[in-house]
């Protein structure tokens, strides 16, 4: 066979193959896509905890000024890190270290007295729009 004949036979075979796939595979493809869509519609994962709506945070009563928070008084800036207030913790630890430990008692006292208020302000600001 000449190369031209081989090329012609190959083109005809590919065309017949594509026509057969188009004719006979379409219903199968539709079934496959139906199954895939059913799989994608299945809810997976765990239920997330209920998030607090911003309105409940905005209209919640603020704690009294200088309210004593015993865990924050004991742990100091470490409590701020555990609560997720890392900027406050960084500032307070920097003050304590740069003063050579002289201001550490005041930092711990600040932590014990302002922790509840700072945490509530952080939670409100996290849901704030502006």
mmCIF file of C-alpha atoms in Angstrom:
data_model
loop_
_atom_site.group_PDB
_atom_site.id
_atom_site.type_symbol
_atom_site.label_atom_id
_atom_site.label_comp_id
_atom_site.label_asym_id
_atom_site.label_seq_id
_atom_site.Cartn_x
_atom_site.Cartn_y
_atom_site.Cartn_z
ATOM 1 C CA UNK A 1 0.000 0.000 0.000
ATOM 2 C CA UNK A 2 1.124 3.460 -0.801
ATOM 3 C CA UNK A 3 1.334 6.135 1.873
ATOM 4 C CA UNK A 4 -1.610 7.979 0.316
ATOM 5 C CA UNK A 5 -3.796 4.884 0.567
ATOM 6 C CA UNK A 6 -2.757 4.304 4.164
ATOM 7 C CA UNK A 7 -3.599 7.900 5.030
ATOM 8 C CA UNK A 8 -7.008 7.608 3.336
ATOM 9 C CA UNK A 9 -7.841 4.357 5.167
ATOM 10 C CA UNK A 10 -6.757 5.921 8.493
ATOM 11 C CA UNK A 11 -8.946 8.999 7.937
ATOM 12 C CA UNK A 12 -11.966 6.825 7.062
ATOM 13 C CA UNK A 13 -11.388 4.611 10.128
ATOM 14 C CA UNK A 14 -11.137 7.642 12.440
ATOM 15 C CA UNK A 15 -14.315 9.153 10.957
ATOM 16 C CA UNK A 16 -16.239 5.896 11.377
ATOM 17 C CA UNK A 17 -14.919 5.558 14.929
ATOM 18 C CA UNK A 18 -15.961 9.104 15.858
ATOM 19 C CA UNK A 19 -19.404 8.581 14.340
ATOM 20 C CA UNK A 20 -19.815 5.362 16.328
ATOM 21 C CA UNK A 21 -18.714 7.041 19.558
ATOM 22 C CA UNK A 22 -21.072 9.909 18.935
ATOM 23 C CA UNK A 23 -23.973 7.593 18.177
ATOM 24 C CA UNK A 24 -23.535 4.976 20.857
ATOM 25 C CA UNK A 25 -21.722 6.792 23.649
ATOM 26 C CA UNK A 26 -24.097 9.716 24.099
ATOM 27 C CA UNK A 27 -26.687 7.853 26.184
ATOM 28 C CA UNK A 28 -23.859 6.418 28.270
ATOM 29 C CA UNK A 29 -22.375 9.865 28.717
ATOM 30 C CA UNK A 30 -25.736 11.223 29.856
ATOM 31 C CA UNK A 31 -25.998 8.417 32.411
ATOM 32 C CA UNK A 32 -22.478 9.107 33.618
ATOM 33 C CA UNK A 33 -23.232 12.797 34.049
ATOM 34 C CA UNK A 34 -26.454 11.975 35.911
ATOM 35 C CA UNK A 35 -24.510 9.815 38.358
ATOM 36 C CA UNK A 36 -21.816 12.497 38.729
ATOM 37 C CA UNK A 37 -24.453 15.140 39.452
ATOM 38 C CA UNK A 38 -26.034 12.915 42.087
ATOM 39 C CA UNK A 39 -22.649 12.419 43.717
ATOM 40 C CA UNK A 40 -21.926 16.140 43.671
ATOM 41 C CA UNK A 41 -25.285 16.902 45.295
ATOM 42 C CA UNK A 42 -24.517 14.739 48.335
ATOM 43 C CA UNK A 43 -23.823 16.845 51.411
ATOM 44 C CA UNK A 44 -20.512 15.920 52.928
ATOM 45 C CA UNK A 45 -18.547 17.059 55.950
ATOM 46 C CA UNK A 46 -19.616 17.945 59.433
ATOM 47 C CA UNK A 47 -22.080 20.551 60.513
ATOM 48 C CA UNK A 48 -20.365 23.804 61.390
ATOM 49 C CA UNK A 49 -21.107 25.379 64.741
ATOM 50 C CA UNK A 50 -23.711 28.079 64.749
ATOM 51 C CA UNK A 51 -22.117 31.421 64.088
ATOM 52 C CA UNK A 52 -23.224 34.369 66.145
ATOM 53 C CA UNK A 53 -25.100 36.883 64.012
ATOM 54 C CA UNK A 54 -23.530 40.353 64.059
ATOM 55 C CA UNK A 55 -26.712 41.892 65.465
ATOM 56 C CA UNK A 56 -26.369 39.859 68.658
ATOM 57 C CA UNK A 57 -22.810 41.097 69.049
ATOM 58 C CA UNK A 58 -23.602 44.740 68.342
ATOM 59 C CA UNK A 59 -26.513 44.992 70.730
ATOM 60 C CA UNK A 60 -25.011 42.918 73.487
ATOM 61 C CA UNK A 61 -24.288 44.754 76.724
ATOM 62 C CA UNK A 62 -20.631 45.544 77.125
ATOM 63 C CA UNK A 63 -19.038 44.235 80.299
ATOM 64 C CA UNK A 64 -18.353 46.644 83.119
ATOM 65 C CA UNK A 65 -15.195 48.646 82.714
ATOM 66 C CA UNK A 66 -12.241 47.049 84.479
ATOM 67 C CA UNK A 67 -13.961 43.742 85.101
ATOM 68 C CA UNK A 68 -11.642 41.149 86.671
ATOM 69 C CA UNK A 69 -10.865 38.135 84.477
ATOM 70 C CA UNK A 70 -9.003 35.586 86.617
ATOM 71 C CA UNK A 71 -7.546 33.403 83.789
ATOM 72 C CA UNK A 72 -6.239 36.531 82.022
ATOM 73 C CA UNK A 73 -4.811 37.817 85.299
ATOM 74 C CA UNK A 74 -2.903 34.561 85.804
ATOM 75 C CA UNK A 75 -1.743 34.024 82.206
ATOM 76 C CA UNK A 76 -1.275 37.668 81.204
ATOM 77 C CA UNK A 77 -0.470 38.216 77.509
ATOM 78 C CA UNK A 78 -0.483 34.446 76.957
ATOM 79 C CA UNK A 79 -4.290 34.559 77.513
ATOM 80 C CA UNK A 80 -4.535 37.078 74.682
ATOM 81 C CA UNK A 81 -2.660 34.683 72.390
ATOM 82 C CA UNK A 82 -4.951 31.809 73.381
ATOM 83 C CA UNK A 83 -8.014 33.980 72.724
ATOM 84 C CA UNK A 84 -6.723 34.949 69.255
ATOM 85 C CA UNK A 85 -5.831 38.532 70.085
ATOM 86 C CA UNK A 86 -2.247 38.267 68.874
ATOM 87 C CA UNK A 87 -1.803 41.990 68.187
ATOM 88 C CA UNK A 88 -2.693 42.859 71.789
ATOM 89 C CA UNK A 89 -0.438 40.065 73.032
ATOM 90 C CA UNK A 90 2.473 41.273 70.907
ATOM 91 C CA UNK A 91 2.131 44.840 72.152
ATOM 92 C CA UNK A 92 1.865 43.776 75.797
ATOM 93 C CA UNK A 93 4.816 41.377 75.590
ATOM 94 C CA UNK A 94 6.897 44.043 73.850
ATOM 95 C CA UNK A 95 6.139 46.521 76.629
ATOM 96 C CA UNK A 96 7.066 43.964 79.275
ATOM 97 C CA UNK A 97 10.334 42.946 77.571
ATOM 98 C CA UNK A 98 11.513 46.417 76.523
ATOM 99 C CA UNK A 99 11.064 47.730 80.061
ATOM 100 C CA UNK A 100 13.295 44.944 81.318
ATOM 101 C CA UNK A 101 10.445 43.442 83.306
ATOM 102 C CA UNK A 102 9.729 46.625 85.298
ATOM 103 C CA UNK A 103 6.327 47.109 83.674
ATOM 104 C CA UNK A 104 5.443 43.392 83.666
ATOM 105 C CA UNK A 105 3.209 43.665 86.793
ATOM 106 C CA UNK A 106 1.313 46.522 85.157
ATOM 107 C CA UNK A 107 0.951 44.518 81.930
ATOM 108 C CA UNK A 108 -0.432 41.544 83.889
ATOM 109 C CA UNK A 109 -2.806 43.839 85.800
ATOM 110 C CA UNK A 110 -3.993 45.367 82.518
ATOM 111 C CA UNK A 111 -4.579 41.868 81.138
ATOM 112 C CA UNK A 112 -6.629 40.851 84.139
ATOM 113 C CA UNK A 113 -8.792 43.981 84.105
ATOM 114 C CA UNK A 114 -9.327 44.632 80.377
ATOM 115 C CA UNK A 115 -9.399 41.116 78.866
ATOM 116 C CA UNK A 116 -13.191 40.680 78.724
ATOM 117 C CA UNK A 117 -13.744 44.076 77.156
ATOM 118 C CA UNK A 118 -10.943 43.633 74.603
ATOM 119 C CA UNK A 119 -12.284 40.216 73.592
ATOM 120 C CA UNK A 120 -15.808 41.523 73.042
ATOM 121 C CA UNK A 121 -14.510 44.490 71.030
ATOM 122 C CA UNK A 122 -12.469 42.088 68.895
ATOM 123 C CA UNK A 123 -15.502 39.913 68.188
ATOM 124 C CA UNK A 124 -17.619 42.917 67.212
ATOM 125 C CA UNK A 125 -14.884 44.356 65.000
ATOM 126 C CA UNK A 126 -14.421 41.010 63.248
ATOM 127 C CA UNK A 127 -18.004 41.224 61.911
ATOM 128 C CA UNK A 128 -17.823 44.929 61.206
ATOM 129 C CA UNK A 129 -18.382 46.095 57.643
ATOM 130 C CA UNK A 130 -16.343 49.285 57.497
#
